[in-house]
Short mmCIF file of C-alpha atoms in Angstrom, two decimals:
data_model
loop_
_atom_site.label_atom_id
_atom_site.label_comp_id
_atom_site.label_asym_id
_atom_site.label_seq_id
_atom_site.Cartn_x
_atom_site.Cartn_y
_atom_site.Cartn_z
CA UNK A 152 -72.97 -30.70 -69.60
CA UNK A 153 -74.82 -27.23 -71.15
CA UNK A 154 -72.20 -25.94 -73.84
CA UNK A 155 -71.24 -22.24 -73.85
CA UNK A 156 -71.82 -20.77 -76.60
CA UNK A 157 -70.80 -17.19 -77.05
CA UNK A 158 -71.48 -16.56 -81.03
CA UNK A 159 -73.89 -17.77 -83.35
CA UNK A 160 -75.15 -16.86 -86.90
CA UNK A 161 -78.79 -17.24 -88.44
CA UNK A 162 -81.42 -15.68 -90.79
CA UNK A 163 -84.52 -13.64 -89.24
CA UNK A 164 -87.34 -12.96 -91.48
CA UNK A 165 -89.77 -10.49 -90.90
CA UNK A 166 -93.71 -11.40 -92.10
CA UNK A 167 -94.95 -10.02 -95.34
CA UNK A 168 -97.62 -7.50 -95.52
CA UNK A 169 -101.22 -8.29 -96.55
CA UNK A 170 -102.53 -7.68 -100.29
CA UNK A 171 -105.55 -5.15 -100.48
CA UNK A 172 -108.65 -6.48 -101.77
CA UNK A 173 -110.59 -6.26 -105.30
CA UNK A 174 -114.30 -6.26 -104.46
CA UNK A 175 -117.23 -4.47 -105.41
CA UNK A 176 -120.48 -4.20 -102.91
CA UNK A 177 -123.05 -6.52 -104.34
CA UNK A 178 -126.29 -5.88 -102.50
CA UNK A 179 -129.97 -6.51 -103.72
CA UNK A 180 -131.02 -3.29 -104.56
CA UNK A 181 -126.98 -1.77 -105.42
CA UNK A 182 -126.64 -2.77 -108.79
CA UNK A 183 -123.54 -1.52 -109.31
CA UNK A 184 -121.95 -0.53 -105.50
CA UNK A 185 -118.80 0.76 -104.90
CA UNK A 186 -115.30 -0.51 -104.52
CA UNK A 187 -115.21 -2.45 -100.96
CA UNK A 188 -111.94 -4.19 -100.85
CA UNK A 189 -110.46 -4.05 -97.46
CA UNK A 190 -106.68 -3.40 -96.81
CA UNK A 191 -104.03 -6.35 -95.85
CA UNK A 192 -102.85 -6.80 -92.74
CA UNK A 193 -98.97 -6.04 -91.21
CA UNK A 194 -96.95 -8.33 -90.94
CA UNK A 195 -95.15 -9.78 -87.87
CA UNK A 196 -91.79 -7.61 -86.51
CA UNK A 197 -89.27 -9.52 -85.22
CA UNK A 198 -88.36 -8.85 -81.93
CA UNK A 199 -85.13 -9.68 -79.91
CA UNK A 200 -85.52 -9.68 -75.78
CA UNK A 201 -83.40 -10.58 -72.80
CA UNK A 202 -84.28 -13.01 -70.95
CA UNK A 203 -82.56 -13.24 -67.42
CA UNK A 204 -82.38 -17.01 -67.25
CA UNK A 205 -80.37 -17.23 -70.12
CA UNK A 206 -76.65 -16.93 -70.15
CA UNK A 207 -75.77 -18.87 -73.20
CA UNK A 208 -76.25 -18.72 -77.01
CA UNK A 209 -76.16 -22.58 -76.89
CA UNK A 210 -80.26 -22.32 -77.95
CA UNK A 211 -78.33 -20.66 -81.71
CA UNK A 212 -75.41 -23.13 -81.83
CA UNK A 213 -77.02 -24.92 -85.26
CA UNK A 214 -77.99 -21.73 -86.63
CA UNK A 215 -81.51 -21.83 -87.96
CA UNK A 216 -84.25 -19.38 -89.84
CA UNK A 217 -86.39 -17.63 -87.63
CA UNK A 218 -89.63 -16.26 -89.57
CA UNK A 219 -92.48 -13.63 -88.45
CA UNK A 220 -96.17 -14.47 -89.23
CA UNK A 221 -97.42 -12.54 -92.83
CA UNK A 222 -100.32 -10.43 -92.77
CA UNK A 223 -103.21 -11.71 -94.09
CA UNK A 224 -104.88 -10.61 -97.27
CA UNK A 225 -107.65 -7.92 -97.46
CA UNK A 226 -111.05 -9.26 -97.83
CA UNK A 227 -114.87 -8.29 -99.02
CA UNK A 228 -116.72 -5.48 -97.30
CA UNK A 229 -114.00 -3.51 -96.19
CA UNK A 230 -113.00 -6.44 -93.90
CA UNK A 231 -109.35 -5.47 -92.65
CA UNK A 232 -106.89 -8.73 -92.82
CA UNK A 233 -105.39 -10.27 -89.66
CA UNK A 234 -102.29 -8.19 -88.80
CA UNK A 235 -99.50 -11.39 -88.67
CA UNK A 236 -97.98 -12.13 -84.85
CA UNK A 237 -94.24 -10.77 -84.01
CA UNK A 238 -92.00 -13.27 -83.62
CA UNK A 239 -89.92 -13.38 -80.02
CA UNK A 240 -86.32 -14.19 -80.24
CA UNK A 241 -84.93 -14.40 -76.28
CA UNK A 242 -81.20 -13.84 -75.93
CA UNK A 243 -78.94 -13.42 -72.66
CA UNK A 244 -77.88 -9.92 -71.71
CA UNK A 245 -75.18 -8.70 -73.66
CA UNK A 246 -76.14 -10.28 -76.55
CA UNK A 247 -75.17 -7.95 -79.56
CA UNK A 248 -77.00 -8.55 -82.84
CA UNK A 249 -75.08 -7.42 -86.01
CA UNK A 250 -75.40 -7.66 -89.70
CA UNK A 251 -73.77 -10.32 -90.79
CA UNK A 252 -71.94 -9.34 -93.60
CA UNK A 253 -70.79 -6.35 -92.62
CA UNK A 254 -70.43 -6.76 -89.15
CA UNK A 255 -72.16 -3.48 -88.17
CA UNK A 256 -74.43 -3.38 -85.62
CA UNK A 257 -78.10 -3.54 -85.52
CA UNK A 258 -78.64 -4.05 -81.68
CA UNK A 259 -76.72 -4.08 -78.55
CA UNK A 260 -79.26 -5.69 -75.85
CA UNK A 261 -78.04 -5.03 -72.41
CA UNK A 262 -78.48 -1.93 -69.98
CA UNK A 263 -82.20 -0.47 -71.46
CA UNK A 264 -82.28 -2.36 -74.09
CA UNK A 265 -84.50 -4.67 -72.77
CA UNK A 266 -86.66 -5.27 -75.81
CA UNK A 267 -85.70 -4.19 -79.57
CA UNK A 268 -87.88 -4.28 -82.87
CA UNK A 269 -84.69 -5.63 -85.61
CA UNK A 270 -87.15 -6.08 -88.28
CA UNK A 271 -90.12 -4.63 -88.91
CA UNK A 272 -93.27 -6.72 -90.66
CA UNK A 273 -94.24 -5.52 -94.52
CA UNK A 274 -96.96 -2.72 -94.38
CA UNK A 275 -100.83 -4.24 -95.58
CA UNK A 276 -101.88 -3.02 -99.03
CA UNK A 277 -104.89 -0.64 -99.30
CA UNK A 278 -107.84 -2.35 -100.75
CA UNK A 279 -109.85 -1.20 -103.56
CA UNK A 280 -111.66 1.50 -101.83
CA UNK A 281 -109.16 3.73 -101.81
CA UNK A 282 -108.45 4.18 -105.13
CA UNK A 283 -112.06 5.25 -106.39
CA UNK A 284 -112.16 8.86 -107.85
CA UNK A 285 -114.78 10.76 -109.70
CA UNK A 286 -113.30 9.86 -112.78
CA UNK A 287 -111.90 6.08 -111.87
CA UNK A 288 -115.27 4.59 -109.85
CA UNK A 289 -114.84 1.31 -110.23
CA UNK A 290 -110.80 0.64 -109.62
CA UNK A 291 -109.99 -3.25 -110.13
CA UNK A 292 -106.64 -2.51 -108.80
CA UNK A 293 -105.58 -3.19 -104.87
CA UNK A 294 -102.24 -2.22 -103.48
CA UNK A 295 -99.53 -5.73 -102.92
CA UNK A 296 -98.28 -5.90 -99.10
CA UNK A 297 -94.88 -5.00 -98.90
CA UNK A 298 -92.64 -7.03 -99.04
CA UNK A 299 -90.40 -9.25 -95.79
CA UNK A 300 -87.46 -8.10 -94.86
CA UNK A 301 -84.93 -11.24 -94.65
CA UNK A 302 -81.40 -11.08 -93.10
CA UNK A 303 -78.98 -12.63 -92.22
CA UNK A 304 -76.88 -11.60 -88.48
CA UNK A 305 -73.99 -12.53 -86.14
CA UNK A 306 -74.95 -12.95 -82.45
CA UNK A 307 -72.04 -11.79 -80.12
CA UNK A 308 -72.47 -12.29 -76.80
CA UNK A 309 -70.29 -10.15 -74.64
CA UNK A 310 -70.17 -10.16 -70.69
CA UNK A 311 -71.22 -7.24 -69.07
CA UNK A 312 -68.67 -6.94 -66.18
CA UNK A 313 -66.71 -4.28 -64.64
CA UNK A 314 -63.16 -5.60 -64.36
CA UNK A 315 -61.85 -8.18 -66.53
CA UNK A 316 -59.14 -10.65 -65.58
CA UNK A 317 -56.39 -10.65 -68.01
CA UNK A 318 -53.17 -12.84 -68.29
CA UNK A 319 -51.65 -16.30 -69.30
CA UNK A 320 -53.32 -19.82 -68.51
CA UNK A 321 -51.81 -21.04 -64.94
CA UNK A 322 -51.05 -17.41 -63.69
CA UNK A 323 -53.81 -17.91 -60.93
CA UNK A 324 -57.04 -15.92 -62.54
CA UNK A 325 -59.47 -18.58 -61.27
CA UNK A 326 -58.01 -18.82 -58.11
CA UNK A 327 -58.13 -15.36 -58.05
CA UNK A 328 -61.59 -15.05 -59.02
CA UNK A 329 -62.32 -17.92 -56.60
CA UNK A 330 -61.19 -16.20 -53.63
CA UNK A 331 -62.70 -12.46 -53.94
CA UNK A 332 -66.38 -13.53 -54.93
CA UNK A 333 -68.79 -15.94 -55.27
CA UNK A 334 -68.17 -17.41 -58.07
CA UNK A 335 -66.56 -20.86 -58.12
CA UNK A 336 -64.43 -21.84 -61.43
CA UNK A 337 -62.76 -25.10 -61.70
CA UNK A 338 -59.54 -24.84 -61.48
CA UNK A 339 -56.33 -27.39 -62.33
CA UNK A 340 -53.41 -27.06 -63.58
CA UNK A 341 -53.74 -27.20 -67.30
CA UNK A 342 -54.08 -24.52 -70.54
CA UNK A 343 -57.33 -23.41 -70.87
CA UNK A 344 -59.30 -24.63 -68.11
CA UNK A 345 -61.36 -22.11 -67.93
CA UNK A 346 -63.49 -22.70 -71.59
CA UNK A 347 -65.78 -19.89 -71.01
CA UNK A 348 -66.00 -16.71 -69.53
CA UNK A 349 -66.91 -16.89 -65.43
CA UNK A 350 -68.48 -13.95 -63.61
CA UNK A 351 -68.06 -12.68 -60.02
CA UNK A 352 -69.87 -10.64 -57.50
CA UNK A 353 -67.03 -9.22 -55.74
CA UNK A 354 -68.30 -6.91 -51.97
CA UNK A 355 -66.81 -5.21 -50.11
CA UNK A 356 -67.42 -3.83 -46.64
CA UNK A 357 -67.93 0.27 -46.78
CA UNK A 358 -66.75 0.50 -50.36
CA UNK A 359 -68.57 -0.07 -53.63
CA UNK A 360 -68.50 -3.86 -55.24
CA UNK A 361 -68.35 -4.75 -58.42
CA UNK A 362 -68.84 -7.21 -60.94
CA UNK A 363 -65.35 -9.40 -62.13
CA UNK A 364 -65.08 -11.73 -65.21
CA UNK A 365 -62.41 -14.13 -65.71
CA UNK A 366 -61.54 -14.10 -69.60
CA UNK A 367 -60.67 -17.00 -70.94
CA UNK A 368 -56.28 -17.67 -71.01
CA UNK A 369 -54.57 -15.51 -73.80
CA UNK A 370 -51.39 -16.89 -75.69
CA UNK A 371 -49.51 -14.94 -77.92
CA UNK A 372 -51.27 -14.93 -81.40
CA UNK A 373 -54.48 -14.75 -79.88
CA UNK A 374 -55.75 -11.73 -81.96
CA UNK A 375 -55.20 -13.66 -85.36
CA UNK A 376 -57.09 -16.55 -84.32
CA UNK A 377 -54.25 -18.78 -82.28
CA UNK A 378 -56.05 -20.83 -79.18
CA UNK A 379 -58.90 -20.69 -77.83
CA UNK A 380 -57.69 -17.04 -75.95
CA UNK A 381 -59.54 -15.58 -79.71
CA UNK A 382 -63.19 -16.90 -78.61
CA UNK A 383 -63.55 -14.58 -75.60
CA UNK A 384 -61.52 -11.75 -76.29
CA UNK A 385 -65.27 -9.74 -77.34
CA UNK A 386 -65.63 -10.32 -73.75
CA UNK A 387 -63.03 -7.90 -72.45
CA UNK A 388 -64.61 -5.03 -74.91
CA UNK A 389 -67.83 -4.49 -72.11
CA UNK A 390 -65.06 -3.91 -69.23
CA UNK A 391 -64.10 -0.88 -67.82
CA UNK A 392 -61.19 -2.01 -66.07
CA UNK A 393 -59.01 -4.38 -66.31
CA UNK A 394 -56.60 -6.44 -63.49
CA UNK A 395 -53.84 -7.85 -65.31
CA UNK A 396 -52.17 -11.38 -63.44
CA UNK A 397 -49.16 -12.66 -64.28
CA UNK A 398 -46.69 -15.23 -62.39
CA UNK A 399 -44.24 -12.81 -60.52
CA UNK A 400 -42.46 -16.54 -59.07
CA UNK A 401 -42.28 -17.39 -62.69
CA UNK A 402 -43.44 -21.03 -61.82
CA UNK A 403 -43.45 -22.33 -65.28
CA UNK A 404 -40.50 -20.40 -66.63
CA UNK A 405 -42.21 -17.37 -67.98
CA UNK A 406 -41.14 -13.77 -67.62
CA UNK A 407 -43.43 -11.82 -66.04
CA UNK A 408 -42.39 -8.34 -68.28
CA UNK A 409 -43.08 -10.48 -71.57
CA UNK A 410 -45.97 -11.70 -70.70
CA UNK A 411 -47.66 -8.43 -69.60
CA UNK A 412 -46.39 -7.33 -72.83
CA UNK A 413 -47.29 -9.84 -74.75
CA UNK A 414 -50.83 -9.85 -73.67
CA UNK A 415 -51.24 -6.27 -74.20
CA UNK A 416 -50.01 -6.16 -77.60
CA UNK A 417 -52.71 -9.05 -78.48
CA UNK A 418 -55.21 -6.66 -76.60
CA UNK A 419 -53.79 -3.69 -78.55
CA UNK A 420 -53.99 -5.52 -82.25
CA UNK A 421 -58.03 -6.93 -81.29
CA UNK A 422 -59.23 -3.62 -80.57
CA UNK A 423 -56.86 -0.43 -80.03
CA UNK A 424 -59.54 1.29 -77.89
CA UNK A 425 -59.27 -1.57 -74.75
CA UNK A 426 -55.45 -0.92 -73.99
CA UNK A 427 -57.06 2.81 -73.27
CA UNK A 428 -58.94 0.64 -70.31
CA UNK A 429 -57.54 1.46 -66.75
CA UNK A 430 -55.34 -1.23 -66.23
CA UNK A 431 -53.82 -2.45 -62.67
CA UNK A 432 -51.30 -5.06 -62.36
CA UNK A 433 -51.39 -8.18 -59.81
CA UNK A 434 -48.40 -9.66 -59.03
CA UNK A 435 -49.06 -12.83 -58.30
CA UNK A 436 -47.86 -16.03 -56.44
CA UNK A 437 -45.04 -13.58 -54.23
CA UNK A 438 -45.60 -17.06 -51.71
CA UNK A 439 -43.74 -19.15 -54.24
CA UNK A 440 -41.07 -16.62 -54.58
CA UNK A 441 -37.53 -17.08 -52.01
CA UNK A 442 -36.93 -15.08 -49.23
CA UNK A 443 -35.59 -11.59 -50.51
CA UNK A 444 -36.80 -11.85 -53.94
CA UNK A 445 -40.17 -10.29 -53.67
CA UNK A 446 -39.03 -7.09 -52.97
CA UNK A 447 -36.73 -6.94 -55.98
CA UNK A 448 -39.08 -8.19 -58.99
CA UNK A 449 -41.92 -6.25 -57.63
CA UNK A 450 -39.45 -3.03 -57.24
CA UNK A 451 -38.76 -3.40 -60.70
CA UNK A 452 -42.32 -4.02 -61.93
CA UNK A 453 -43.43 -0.41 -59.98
CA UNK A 454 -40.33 0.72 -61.57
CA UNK A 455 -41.91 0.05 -64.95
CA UNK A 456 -45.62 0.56 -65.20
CA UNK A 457 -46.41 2.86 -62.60
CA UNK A 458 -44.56 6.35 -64.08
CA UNK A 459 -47.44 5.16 -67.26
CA UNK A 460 -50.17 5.16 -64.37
CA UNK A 461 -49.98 0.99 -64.14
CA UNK A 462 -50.68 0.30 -60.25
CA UNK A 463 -49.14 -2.76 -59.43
CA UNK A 464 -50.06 -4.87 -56.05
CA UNK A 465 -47.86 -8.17 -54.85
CA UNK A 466 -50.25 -10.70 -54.27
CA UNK A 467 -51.08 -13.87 -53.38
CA UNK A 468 -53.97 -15.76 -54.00
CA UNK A 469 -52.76 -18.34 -51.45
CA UNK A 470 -52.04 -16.53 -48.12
CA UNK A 471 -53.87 -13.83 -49.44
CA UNK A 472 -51.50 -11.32 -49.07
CA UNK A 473 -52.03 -7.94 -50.67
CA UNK A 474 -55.95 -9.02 -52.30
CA UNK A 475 -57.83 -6.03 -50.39
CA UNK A 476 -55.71 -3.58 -51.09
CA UNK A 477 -56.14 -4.28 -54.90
CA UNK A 478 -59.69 -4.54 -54.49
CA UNK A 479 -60.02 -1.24 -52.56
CA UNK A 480 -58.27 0.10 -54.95
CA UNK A 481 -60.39 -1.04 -58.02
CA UNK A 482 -63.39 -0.25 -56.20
CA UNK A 483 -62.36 3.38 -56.01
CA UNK A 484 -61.18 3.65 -59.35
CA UNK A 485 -64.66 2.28 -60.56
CA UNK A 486 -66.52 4.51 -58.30
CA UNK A 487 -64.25 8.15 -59.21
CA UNK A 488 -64.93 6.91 -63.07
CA UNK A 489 -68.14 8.39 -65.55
CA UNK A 490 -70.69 5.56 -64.87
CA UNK A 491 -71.33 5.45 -68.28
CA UNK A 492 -72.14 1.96 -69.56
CA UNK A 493 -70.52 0.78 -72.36
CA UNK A 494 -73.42 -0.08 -74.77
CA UNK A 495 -72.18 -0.42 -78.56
CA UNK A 496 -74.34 2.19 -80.70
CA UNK A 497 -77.07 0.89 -84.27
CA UNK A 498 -74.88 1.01 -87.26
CA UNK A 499 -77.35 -0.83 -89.36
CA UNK A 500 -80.56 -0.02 -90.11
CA UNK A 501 -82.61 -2.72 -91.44
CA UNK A 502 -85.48 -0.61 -92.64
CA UNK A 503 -83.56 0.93 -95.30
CA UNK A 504 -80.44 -0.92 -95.89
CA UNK A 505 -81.82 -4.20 -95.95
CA UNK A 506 -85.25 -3.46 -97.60
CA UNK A 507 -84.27 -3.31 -101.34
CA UNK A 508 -87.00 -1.72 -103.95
CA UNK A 509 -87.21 -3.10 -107.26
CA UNK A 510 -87.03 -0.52 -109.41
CA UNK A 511 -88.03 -3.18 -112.56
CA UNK A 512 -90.98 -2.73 -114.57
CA UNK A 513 -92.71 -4.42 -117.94
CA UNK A 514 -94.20 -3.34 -120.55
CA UNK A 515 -96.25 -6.22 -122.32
CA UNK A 516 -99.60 -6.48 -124.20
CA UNK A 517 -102.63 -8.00 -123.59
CA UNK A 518 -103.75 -9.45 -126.59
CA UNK A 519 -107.27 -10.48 -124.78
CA UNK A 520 -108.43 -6.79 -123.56
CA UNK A 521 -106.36 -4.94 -126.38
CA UNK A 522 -104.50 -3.09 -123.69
CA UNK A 523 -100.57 -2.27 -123.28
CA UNK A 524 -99.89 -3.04 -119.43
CA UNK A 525 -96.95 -1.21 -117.48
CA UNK A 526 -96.55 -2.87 -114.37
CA UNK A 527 -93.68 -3.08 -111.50
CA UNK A 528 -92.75 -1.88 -107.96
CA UNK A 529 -91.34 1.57 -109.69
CA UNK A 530 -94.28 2.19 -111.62
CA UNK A 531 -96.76 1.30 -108.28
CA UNK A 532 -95.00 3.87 -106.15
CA UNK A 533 -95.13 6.58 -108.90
CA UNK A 534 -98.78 6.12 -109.16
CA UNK A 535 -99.10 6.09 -104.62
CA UNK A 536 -97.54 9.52 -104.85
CA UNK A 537 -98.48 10.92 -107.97
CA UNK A 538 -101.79 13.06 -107.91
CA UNK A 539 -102.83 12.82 -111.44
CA UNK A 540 -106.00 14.55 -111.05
CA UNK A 541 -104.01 18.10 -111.20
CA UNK A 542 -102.32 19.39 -113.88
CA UNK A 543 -98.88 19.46 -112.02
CA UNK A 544 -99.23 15.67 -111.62
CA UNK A 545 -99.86 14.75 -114.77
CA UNK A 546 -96.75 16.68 -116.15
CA UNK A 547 -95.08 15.08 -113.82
CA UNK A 548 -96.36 11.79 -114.74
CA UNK A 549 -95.63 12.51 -118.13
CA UNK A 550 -91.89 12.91 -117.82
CA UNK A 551 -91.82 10.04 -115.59
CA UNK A 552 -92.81 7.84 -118.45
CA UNK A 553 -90.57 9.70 -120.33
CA UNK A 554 -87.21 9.53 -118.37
CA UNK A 555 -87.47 6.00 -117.30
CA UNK A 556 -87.72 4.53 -120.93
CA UNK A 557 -91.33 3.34 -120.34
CA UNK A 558 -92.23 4.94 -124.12
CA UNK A 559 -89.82 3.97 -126.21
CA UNK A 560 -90.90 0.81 -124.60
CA UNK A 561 -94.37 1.18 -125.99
CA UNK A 562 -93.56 2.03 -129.43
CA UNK A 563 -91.23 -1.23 -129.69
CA UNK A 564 -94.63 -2.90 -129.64
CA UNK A 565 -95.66 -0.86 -132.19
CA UNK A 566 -98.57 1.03 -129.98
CA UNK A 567 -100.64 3.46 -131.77
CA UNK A 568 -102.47 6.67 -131.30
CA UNK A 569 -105.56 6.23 -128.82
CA UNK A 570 -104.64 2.70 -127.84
CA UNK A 571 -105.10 2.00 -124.35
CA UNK A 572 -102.41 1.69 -121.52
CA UNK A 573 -103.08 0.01 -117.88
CA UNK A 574 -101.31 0.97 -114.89
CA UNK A 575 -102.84 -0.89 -111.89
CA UNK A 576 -106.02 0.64 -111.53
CA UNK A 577 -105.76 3.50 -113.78
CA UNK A 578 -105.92 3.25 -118.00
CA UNK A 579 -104.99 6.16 -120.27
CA UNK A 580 -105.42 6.56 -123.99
CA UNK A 581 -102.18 7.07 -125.92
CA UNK A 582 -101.01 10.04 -128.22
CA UNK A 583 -98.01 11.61 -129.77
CA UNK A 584 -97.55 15.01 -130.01
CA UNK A 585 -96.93 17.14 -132.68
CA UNK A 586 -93.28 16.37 -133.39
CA UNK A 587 -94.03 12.27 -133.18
CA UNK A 588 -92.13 11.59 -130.60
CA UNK A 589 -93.90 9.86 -127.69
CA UNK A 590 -94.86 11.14 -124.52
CA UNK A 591 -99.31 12.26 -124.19
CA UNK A 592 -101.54 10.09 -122.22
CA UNK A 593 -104.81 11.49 -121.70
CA UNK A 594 -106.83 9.32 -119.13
CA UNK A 595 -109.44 7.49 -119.96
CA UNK A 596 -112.52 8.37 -117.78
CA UNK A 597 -114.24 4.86 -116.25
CA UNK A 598 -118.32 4.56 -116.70
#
């Protein structure tokens, strides 16, 4: 027997971008040709869809790592690398994706959300030939893929219904649900049958139906984790109505007032904004009850929760006494309400909350080429958006080096006037000025 699963938890990584390319052309008569280094390719997104024959996170249940395809690397002759393929992660409706640290969420798929990008793949690096100039024509530097995004997210699936059935195990829900649609829930006479939420179609004849779920049995504690009634309360969040059953014949010794209570206050303390819901209250199993008592603890149920706008209907899921008129009744309500679907709004935005830069750099020396080398994420995306070939640049490039350290880094390795310093692609020849503290480059100019 398929196990419902309703939440599961697992990592998605998204595929990292292509390097760029170092190349030069090489041709018979081309001696020395131009940079031809061709760019990386993207890499995969990863993609969440609904699928409609799924209605179970059962397919999650042992968690897992779920990885996009990297781009491939630039090659020779401009050739672009492969972009990498998007990975497809199917999910029921309803399924809501969320960060799972935080809890915030990154995707609610249901209504038009058919199809959602969660992750994007890395961007490709430019190759080489980009980065010629008239003063750098021969650039041995290529621009890294960016990096994967990796995370790590809750999957909540909550059923989209109209009307949730609310109440206590044994207080006739399934029987209930049983006899107003099509769905057919096993029903007996013990706590918790129902282990996962059932839907119903519910029509009705020159009215509007609607869709009914049966929510799991509440007990008292529920909202801190007691019984099983904790699993599927997410369910009742999608709802916009709720019928609320309790025993009216008090079969097995419950009051009906505590109960309704009781069950809203565990509503209340899971999420304030569902006892807001419209709620209407079935009185059920009036059959059971001896002659001249229905009248009274139904009197005094109106008596209570009606003046706070609580409709309550005696019913009975046996003789079916009083089951249209709630119906009707729900069906109007549902119709003379904003058909506005309750879809839970992107708190979390992968792109820049999970993608962290490095702001690290180094500043070592290569004893081989007699060159200082600055390198690091920081310094690469100075140098993408820096235009050093105007005077405004360089100043700016200048007090870059200056504010971040990077030349009291050089003179702790002892660098000296007109040594040379490599930045990717680019090499400058170092100065002081005129009160020795550092801070001039001049750029070298490349044969």
């Amino acid at each position: 027997m398929p196990v419902f699963v309703d939440k599961a938890r697992i990592f998605i990584q998204s595929g990292k971008g292509g390097d760029g390319h170092v190349s030069f052309r090489r041709e018979k008569y081309v001696p020395n040709g131009g940079p031809d280094g061709g760019d990386g390719g993207k890499g995969g997104d990863i993609i969440f869809k609904i699928d409609e024959g799924i209605n179970t996170l059962s397919d999650f249940h042992y968690g897992g790592k779920y990885k996009a395809e990297n781009g491939q690397d630039g090659n020779k002759r401009r050739c672009h690398g492969k972009n990498g393929s998007d990975l497809i992660i199917r999910v029921p409706e309803g399924t809501v994706v969320k960060e799972a640290q935080t809890g915030k969420v990154i995707a609610d798929m249901s209504r038009d959300n058919r199809e959602v990008v969660v992750l994007k793949g890395g961007r490709g690096g430019n190759g080489n030939m980009h980065y010629a100039t008239s003063t750098m024509q021969a650039p041995k530097y290529a621009q890294p893929g960016q990096p994967a995004i990796e995370l790590e997210v809750l999957l909540e699936l909550k059923v989209i219904a109209d009307v949730g059935l609310v109440g206590f195990p044994n207080v006739g829900k399934s029987t209930f649900l049983s006899k107003v649609s099509n769905a057919k829930p096993k029903i007996a006479n013990y706590h918790f049958t129902t282990l996962s939420p059932m839907l119903g179609v519910v029509d009705l004849q020159d009215a509007k139906g609607f869709v009914v779920a049966d929510i799991p049995g509440l007990i008292e504690g529920a909202s801190e984790g007691a019984g099983l009634g904790h699993e599927f309360l997410r369910h009742i969040e999608r709802t916009r109505m709720m019928i609320h059953i309790v025993d009216a014949a008090s079969t097995e010794g419950r009051d009906p007032f505590e109960d309704i209570e009781a069950i809203n206050n565990e509503l209340k303390n899971y999420n304030a904004d569902i006892t807001n819901k419209p709620q209407v209250i079935a009185a059920n199993k009036i059959d059971m009850l001896p002659d001249g008592e229905e009248s009274e603890i139904i009197l005094k149920l109106k008596e209570k929760y009606e003046p706070l706008g609580v409709k309550v209907f005696a019913t009975s899921t046996l003789t079916g006494k009083g089951i249209q008129e709630l119906l009707y009744y729900v069906s109007r309500t549902i119709s003379e309400m904003q058909d506005k679907p309750i879809v839970f709004e992107q708190e979390y935005f992968p792109e820049t909350m999970a993608r962290v830069e490095d702001d690290a750099f180094t500043v070592t020396y290569d004893s081989d080429k007699h060159e200082y080398v600055v390198e690091g994420p920081k310094i690469e995306k100075m140098l993408g958006y820096t235009n050093l070939e105007s005077e405004k640049g360089f100043v700016f490039f200048q007090k870059f080096m200056a504010d971040n350290g990077i030349l009291d880094d050089l003179e702790k390795l002892h660098i000296q006037e007109g040594d040379t310093v490599r930045m990717y692609g680019f090499s400058f020849e170092y100065y002081r000025n005129a009160d020795t503290v550092p801070g001039t480059f001049e750029e070298d100019e490349e044969e």
